mmCIF file of C-alpha atoms in Angstrom:
data_model
loop_
_atom_site.group_PDB
_atom_site.id
_atom_site.type_symbol
_atom_site.label_atom_id
_atom_site.label_comp_id
_atom_site.label_asym_id
_atom_site.label_seq_id
_atom_site.Cartn_x
_atom_site.Cartn_y
_atom_site.Cartn_z
ATOM 1 C CA UNK A 1184 -34.557 16.170 -19.715
ATOM 2 C CA UNK A 1185 -31.284 17.369 -18.174
ATOM 3 C CA UNK A 1186 -30.125 20.861 -19.090
ATOM 4 C CA UNK A 1187 -26.734 20.433 -20.777
ATOM 5 C CA UNK A 1188 -26.105 24.143 -21.283
ATOM 6 C CA UNK A 1189 -22.991 25.529 -19.575
ATOM 7 C CA UNK A 1190 -23.579 28.375 -17.136
ATOM 8 C CA UNK A 1191 -20.120 29.039 -15.710
ATOM 9 C CA UNK A 1192 -17.973 31.997 -16.726
ATOM 10 C CA UNK A 1193 -14.761 30.145 -17.603
ATOM 11 C CA UNK A 1194 -16.341 29.016 -20.816
ATOM 12 C CA UNK A 1195 -13.440 27.610 -22.823
ATOM 13 C CA UNK A 1196 -12.131 25.607 -19.876
ATOM 14 C CA UNK A 1197 -15.580 24.278 -19.017
ATOM 15 C CA UNK A 1198 -16.317 23.328 -22.617
ATOM 16 C CA UNK A 1199 -12.999 21.511 -22.823
ATOM 17 C CA UNK A 1200 -13.637 19.654 -19.560
ATOM 18 C CA UNK A 1201 -17.162 18.668 -20.588
ATOM 19 C CA UNK A 1202 -16.233 17.456 -24.051
ATOM 20 C CA UNK A 1203 -13.138 15.639 -22.789
ATOM 21 C CA UNK A 1204 -15.178 13.771 -20.175
ATOM 22 C CA UNK A 1205 -17.843 12.819 -22.709
ATOM 23 C CA UNK A 1206 -15.169 11.402 -25.010
ATOM 24 C CA UNK A 1207 -13.628 9.428 -22.127
ATOM 25 C CA UNK A 1208 -17.066 8.193 -21.042
ATOM 26 C CA UNK A 1209 -17.807 6.965 -24.559
ATOM 27 C CA UNK A 1210 -20.584 9.444 -25.371
ATOM 28 C CA UNK A 1211 -18.643 10.304 -28.534
ATOM 29 C CA UNK A 1212 -17.195 7.133 -30.022
ATOM 30 C CA UNK A 1213 -13.897 6.841 -31.909
ATOM 31 C CA UNK A 1214 -14.305 8.028 -35.495
ATOM 32 C CA UNK A 1215 -17.258 10.285 -34.682
ATOM 33 C CA UNK A 1216 -17.197 13.642 -36.428
ATOM 34 C CA UNK A 1217 -17.954 16.351 -33.877
ATOM 35 C CA UNK A 1218 -20.532 18.603 -35.472
ATOM 36 C CA UNK A 1219 -20.090 22.156 -34.267
ATOM 37 C CA UNK A 1220 -23.766 23.068 -34.579
ATOM 38 C CA UNK A 1221 -24.848 20.085 -32.519
ATOM 39 C CA UNK A 1222 -22.268 20.702 -29.785
ATOM 40 C CA UNK A 1223 -23.030 24.415 -29.626
ATOM 41 C CA UNK A 1224 -26.706 23.633 -29.138
ATOM 42 C CA UNK A 1225 -25.920 20.903 -26.598
ATOM 43 C CA UNK A 1226 -23.783 23.194 -24.432
ATOM 44 C CA UNK A 1227 -25.560 26.469 -25.138
ATOM 45 C CA UNK A 1228 -22.411 28.166 -26.447
ATOM 46 C CA UNK A 1229 -21.003 29.891 -29.531
ATOM 47 C CA UNK A 1230 -18.440 28.323 -31.856
ATOM 48 C CA UNK A 1231 -15.429 30.269 -30.513
ATOM 49 C CA UNK A 1232 -15.003 28.535 -27.108
ATOM 50 C CA UNK A 1233 -15.686 25.180 -28.760
ATOM 51 C CA UNK A 1234 -12.967 25.683 -31.345
ATOM 52 C CA UNK A 1235 -10.579 26.904 -28.638
ATOM 53 C CA UNK A 1236 -11.231 23.740 -26.628
ATOM 54 C CA UNK A 1237 -10.311 21.618 -29.648
ATOM 55 C CA UNK A 1238 -6.693 22.780 -29.358
ATOM 56 C CA UNK A 1239 -6.301 21.191 -25.924
ATOM 57 C CA UNK A 1240 -8.042 17.986 -26.936
ATOM 58 C CA UNK A 1241 -5.843 17.641 -30.024
ATOM 59 C CA UNK A 1242 -2.753 18.021 -27.819
ATOM 60 C CA UNK A 1243 -4.090 15.268 -25.552
ATOM 61 C CA UNK A 1244 -4.660 12.941 -28.501
ATOM 62 C CA UNK A 1245 -8.425 12.704 -27.976
ATOM 63 C CA UNK A 1246 -9.440 14.366 -31.248
ATOM 64 C CA UNK A 1247 -7.871 15.308 -34.557
ATOM 65 C CA UNK A 1248 -8.838 18.248 -36.749
ATOM 66 C CA UNK A 1249 -8.534 18.078 -40.528
ATOM 67 C CA UNK A 1250 -9.561 20.604 -43.205
ATOM 68 C CA UNK A 1251 -12.014 18.202 -44.841
ATOM 69 C CA UNK A 1252 -13.752 16.593 -41.879
ATOM 70 C CA UNK A 1253 -13.251 19.041 -39.042
ATOM 71 C CA UNK A 1254 -12.919 17.595 -35.539
ATOM 72 C CA UNK A 1255 -13.031 13.803 -35.251
ATOM 73 C CA UNK A 1256 -12.673 11.634 -32.143
ATOM 74 C CA UNK A 1257 -9.470 9.620 -32.455
ATOM 75 C CA UNK A 1258 -9.516 5.820 -32.447
ATOM 76 C CA UNK A 1259 -7.092 4.374 -29.867
ATOM 77 C CA UNK A 1260 -4.883 1.723 -31.448
ATOM 78 C CA UNK A 1261 -3.794 -1.386 -29.508
ATOM 79 C CA UNK A 1262 -0.127 -0.402 -29.886
ATOM 80 C CA UNK A 1263 -0.606 3.154 -28.618
ATOM 81 C CA UNK A 1264 -2.898 1.988 -25.826
ATOM 82 C CA UNK A 1265 -0.351 -0.503 -24.526
ATOM 83 C CA UNK A 1266 2.393 2.109 -24.772
ATOM 84 C CA UNK A 1267 0.262 4.396 -22.623
ATOM 85 C CA UNK A 1268 -0.330 1.553 -20.195
ATOM 86 C CA UNK A 1269 3.422 0.930 -19.875
ATOM 87 C CA UNK A 1270 3.834 4.573 -18.948
ATOM 88 C CA UNK A 1271 0.876 4.410 -16.566
ATOM 89 C CA UNK A 1272 2.368 1.353 -14.841
ATOM 90 C CA UNK A 1273 5.697 3.101 -14.315
ATOM 91 C CA UNK A 1274 4.016 6.226 -12.940
ATOM 92 C CA UNK A 1275 1.726 4.370 -10.559
ATOM 93 C CA UNK A 1276 4.447 2.069 -9.205
ATOM 94 C CA UNK A 1277 6.620 5.112 -8.522
ATOM 95 C CA UNK A 1278 3.639 6.780 -6.850
ATOM 96 C CA UNK A 1279 3.201 3.781 -4.534
ATOM 97 C CA UNK A 1280 6.850 4.014 -3.511
ATOM 98 C CA UNK A 1281 6.615 7.735 -2.826
ATOM 99 C CA UNK A 1282 3.296 7.403 -0.989
ATOM 100 C CA UNK A 1283 4.764 4.774 1.341
ATOM 101 C CA UNK A 1284 7.578 7.153 2.169
ATOM 102 C CA UNK A 1285 5.827 10.472 2.538
ATOM 103 C CA UNK A 1286 2.030 10.323 2.231
ATOM 104 C CA UNK A 1287 0.074 12.240 4.845
ATOM 105 C CA UNK A 1288 -2.041 10.178 7.213
ATOM 106 C CA UNK A 1289 -5.153 11.998 6.000
ATOM 107 C CA UNK A 1290 -4.340 10.937 2.430
ATOM 108 C CA UNK A 1291 -4.009 7.300 3.465
ATOM 109 C CA UNK A 1292 -7.327 7.465 5.328
ATOM 110 C CA UNK A 1293 -8.935 8.959 2.224
ATOM 111 C CA UNK A 1294 -7.659 6.059 0.112
ATOM 112 C CA UNK A 1295 -9.019 3.573 2.655
ATOM 113 C CA UNK A 1296 -12.401 5.357 2.544
ATOM 114 C CA UNK A 1297 -12.524 4.988 -1.254
ATOM 115 C CA UNK A 1298 -11.731 1.303 -0.796
ATOM 116 C CA UNK A 1299 -14.745 0.935 1.481
ATOM 117 C CA UNK A 1300 -16.944 2.663 -1.096
ATOM 118 C CA UNK A 1301 -15.700 0.145 -3.660
ATOM 119 C CA UNK A 1302 -16.780 -2.643 -1.340
ATOM 120 C CA UNK A 1303 -20.277 -1.143 -1.166
ATOM 121 C CA UNK A 1304 -20.571 -1.003 -4.962
ATOM 122 C CA UNK A 1305 -19.435 -4.630 -5.221
ATOM 123 C CA UNK A 1306 -22.165 -5.633 -2.758
ATOM 124 C CA UNK A 1307 -24.702 -3.824 -4.984
ATOM 125 C CA UNK A 1308 -23.186 -5.433 -8.099
ATOM 126 C CA UNK A 1309 -22.750 -1.915 -9.508
ATOM 127 C CA UNK A 1310 -19.874 -2.549 -11.908
ATOM 128 C CA UNK A 1311 -19.956 0.989 -13.348
ATOM 129 C CA UNK A 1312 -19.373 2.679 -9.983
ATOM 130 C CA UNK A 1313 -16.969 -0.082 -8.933
ATOM 131 C CA UNK A 1314 -14.674 0.660 -11.868
ATOM 132 C CA UNK A 1315 -15.070 4.399 -11.393
ATOM 133 C CA UNK A 1316 -13.978 4.087 -7.767
ATOM 134 C CA UNK A 1317 -11.180 1.735 -8.773
ATOM 135 C CA UNK A 1318 -9.770 4.505 -10.957
ATOM 136 C CA UNK A 1319 -10.324 6.982 -8.120
ATOM 137 C CA UNK A 1320 -8.221 4.830 -5.771
ATOM 138 C CA UNK A 1321 -5.381 4.723 -8.294
ATOM 139 C CA UNK A 1322 -5.589 8.489 -8.713
ATOM 140 C CA UNK A 1323 -5.659 9.054 -4.954
ATOM 141 C CA UNK A 1324 -2.487 6.988 -4.527
ATOM 142 C CA UNK A 1325 -0.791 9.103 -7.205
ATOM 143 C CA UNK A 1326 -1.848 12.313 -5.466
ATOM 144 C CA UNK A 1327 -0.675 10.923 -2.114
ATOM 145 C CA UNK A 1328 2.819 10.643 -3.584
ATOM 146 C CA UNK A 1329 3.105 14.413 -3.300
ATOM 147 C CA UNK A 1330 4.832 14.620 -6.690
ATOM 148 C CA UNK A 1331 2.972 17.202 -8.786
ATOM 149 C CA UNK A 1332 4.733 16.567 -12.138
ATOM 150 C CA UNK A 1333 4.039 12.851 -11.757
ATOM 151 C CA UNK A 1334 0.390 13.596 -11.014
ATOM 152 C CA UNK A 1335 0.095 15.863 -14.065
ATOM 153 C CA UNK A 1336 1.481 13.253 -16.469
ATOM 154 C CA UNK A 1337 -0.634 10.538 -14.842
ATOM 155 C CA UNK A 1338 -3.831 12.532 -15.350
ATOM 156 C CA UNK A 1339 -3.321 12.786 -19.116
ATOM 157 C CA UNK A 1340 -2.085 9.202 -19.517
ATOM 158 C CA UNK A 1341 -4.835 7.622 -17.439
ATOM 159 C CA UNK A 1342 -7.504 9.250 -19.610
ATOM 160 C CA UNK A 1343 -6.262 7.261 -22.600
ATOM 161 C CA UNK A 1344 -6.647 3.998 -20.674
ATOM 162 C CA UNK A 1345 -10.006 4.809 -19.109
ATOM 163 C CA UNK A 1346 -11.564 5.702 -22.458
ATOM 164 C CA UNK A 1347 -10.627 2.264 -23.810
ATOM 165 C CA UNK A 1348 -12.037 0.622 -20.693
ATOM 166 C CA UNK A 1349 -15.305 2.522 -21.231
ATOM 167 C CA UNK A 1350 -15.826 1.560 -24.877
ATOM 168 C CA UNK A 1351 -19.043 -0.458 -25.308
ATOM 169 C CA UNK A 1352 -19.674 -0.512 -21.576
ATOM 170 C CA UNK A 1353 -17.612 -1.938 -18.718
ATOM 171 C CA UNK A 1354 -15.659 -5.135 -19.113
ATOM 172 C CA UNK A 1355 -16.642 -8.267 -17.279
ATOM 173 C CA UNK A 1356 -14.475 -7.680 -14.253
ATOM 174 C CA UNK A 1357 -13.489 -10.041 -11.459
ATOM 175 C CA UNK A 1358 -14.632 -7.580 -8.813
ATOM 176 C CA UNK A 1359 -13.877 -9.858 -5.864
ATOM 177 C CA UNK A 1360 -10.301 -10.326 -7.082
ATOM 178 C CA UNK A 1361 -9.810 -6.607 -7.600
ATOM 179 C CA UNK A 1362 -11.291 -5.878 -4.178
ATOM 180 C CA UNK A 1363 -8.993 -8.356 -2.457
ATOM 181 C CA UNK A 1364 -5.978 -6.890 -4.247
ATOM 182 C CA UNK A 1365 -6.935 -3.359 -3.218
ATOM 183 C CA UNK A 1366 -7.408 -4.402 0.416
ATOM 184 C CA UNK A 1367 -3.906 -5.860 0.546
ATOM 185 C CA UNK A 1368 -2.315 -2.915 -1.231
ATOM 186 C CA UNK A 1369 -3.921 -0.385 1.083
ATOM 187 C CA UNK A 1370 -2.951 -2.374 4.168
ATOM 188 C CA UNK A 1371 0.662 -2.305 2.967
ATOM 189 C CA UNK A 1372 0.402 1.424 2.223
ATOM 190 C CA UNK A 1373 -0.945 2.191 5.690
ATOM 191 C CA UNK A 1374 1.883 0.134 7.188
ATOM 192 C CA UNK A 1375 4.299 1.980 4.869
ATOM 193 C CA UNK A 1376 5.709 -1.375 3.800
ATOM 194 C CA UNK A 1377 7.130 -0.135 0.510
ATOM 195 C CA UNK A 1378 8.389 -3.388 -1.007
ATOM 196 C CA UNK A 1379 5.212 -5.313 -0.186
ATOM 197 C CA UNK A 1380 3.000 -2.491 -1.468
ATOM 198 C CA UNK A 1381 4.936 -2.317 -4.744
ATOM 199 C CA UNK A 1382 4.840 -6.100 -5.240
ATOM 200 C CA UNK A 1383 1.098 -6.240 -4.596
ATOM 201 C CA UNK A 1384 0.455 -3.245 -6.818
ATOM 202 C CA UNK A 1385 2.432 -4.800 -9.666
ATOM 203 C CA UNK A 1386 0.263 -7.908 -9.359
ATOM 204 C CA UNK A 1387 -2.857 -5.757 -9.435
ATOM 205 C CA UNK A 1388 -1.636 -3.976 -12.548
ATOM 206 C CA UNK A 1389 -1.149 -7.373 -14.193
ATOM 207 C CA UNK A 1390 -4.896 -7.910 -13.715
ATOM 208 C CA UNK A 1391 -5.648 -4.455 -15.114
ATOM 209 C CA UNK A 1392 -3.468 -5.200 -18.135
ATOM 210 C CA UNK A 1393 -5.216 -8.521 -18.731
ATOM 211 C CA UNK A 1394 -8.604 -6.782 -18.729
ATOM 212 C CA UNK A 1395 -7.315 -4.033 -21.007
ATOM 213 C CA UNK A 1396 -5.949 -6.517 -23.531
ATOM 214 C CA UNK A 1397 -9.290 -8.322 -23.435
ATOM 215 C CA UNK A 1398 -11.076 -5.104 -24.330
ATOM 216 C CA UNK A 1399 -8.633 -4.395 -27.161
ATOM 217 C CA UNK A 1400 -9.201 -7.873 -28.636
ATOM 218 C CA UNK A 1401 -12.856 -6.975 -29.062
ATOM 219 C CA UNK A 1402 -11.808 -4.376 -31.641
ATOM 220 C CA UNK A 1403 -9.505 -6.586 -33.671
ATOM 221 C CA UNK A 1404 -10.751 -7.248 -37.213
ATOM 222 C CA UNK A 1405 -12.514 -10.595 -37.642
#
């Protein structure tokens, strides 16, 4: 059995990072009440750093804390999710433009390397790692833009989308289509062909949106 206790000194930050990632990964489902005793035992910590971490997660919209129930994982609504996706689209399209103009060559090579890793996961039919690397490519493009405020907002916004994508396991995803789209986008990025890269990326985001809406329909009342 894996040891889930936290050993590092920056306890509050590490607790927050661990709990945030578990919420995004779907370990703690929407509506779940986070029991302090259970989490303290899981991480090997006292209640103080856990309660301090709640403040950050409330600000990010991942949990809510009420007097009667304590900390509860929030349930993403279709409306809020699509609002976050609209913001994500705007941020990522801007990032593509900026990356075409000013990305370092090392950054572009790093994005191409992630693309190759995606290809390997597709060959293994490993949809979990494929989607994880897909998100990593998007994040790498944002970082390649060189715009730190953009990257900060993107990090928080993307978490809201990824957690919906992770609910009840990965969506049935047209991996070959996504792979082809990524190949073309990266080729345009490397060539610094801004208009082509933006057009291709917009088309790719249309596919992402279609998959996201499909996931949201699974949670509509019968």
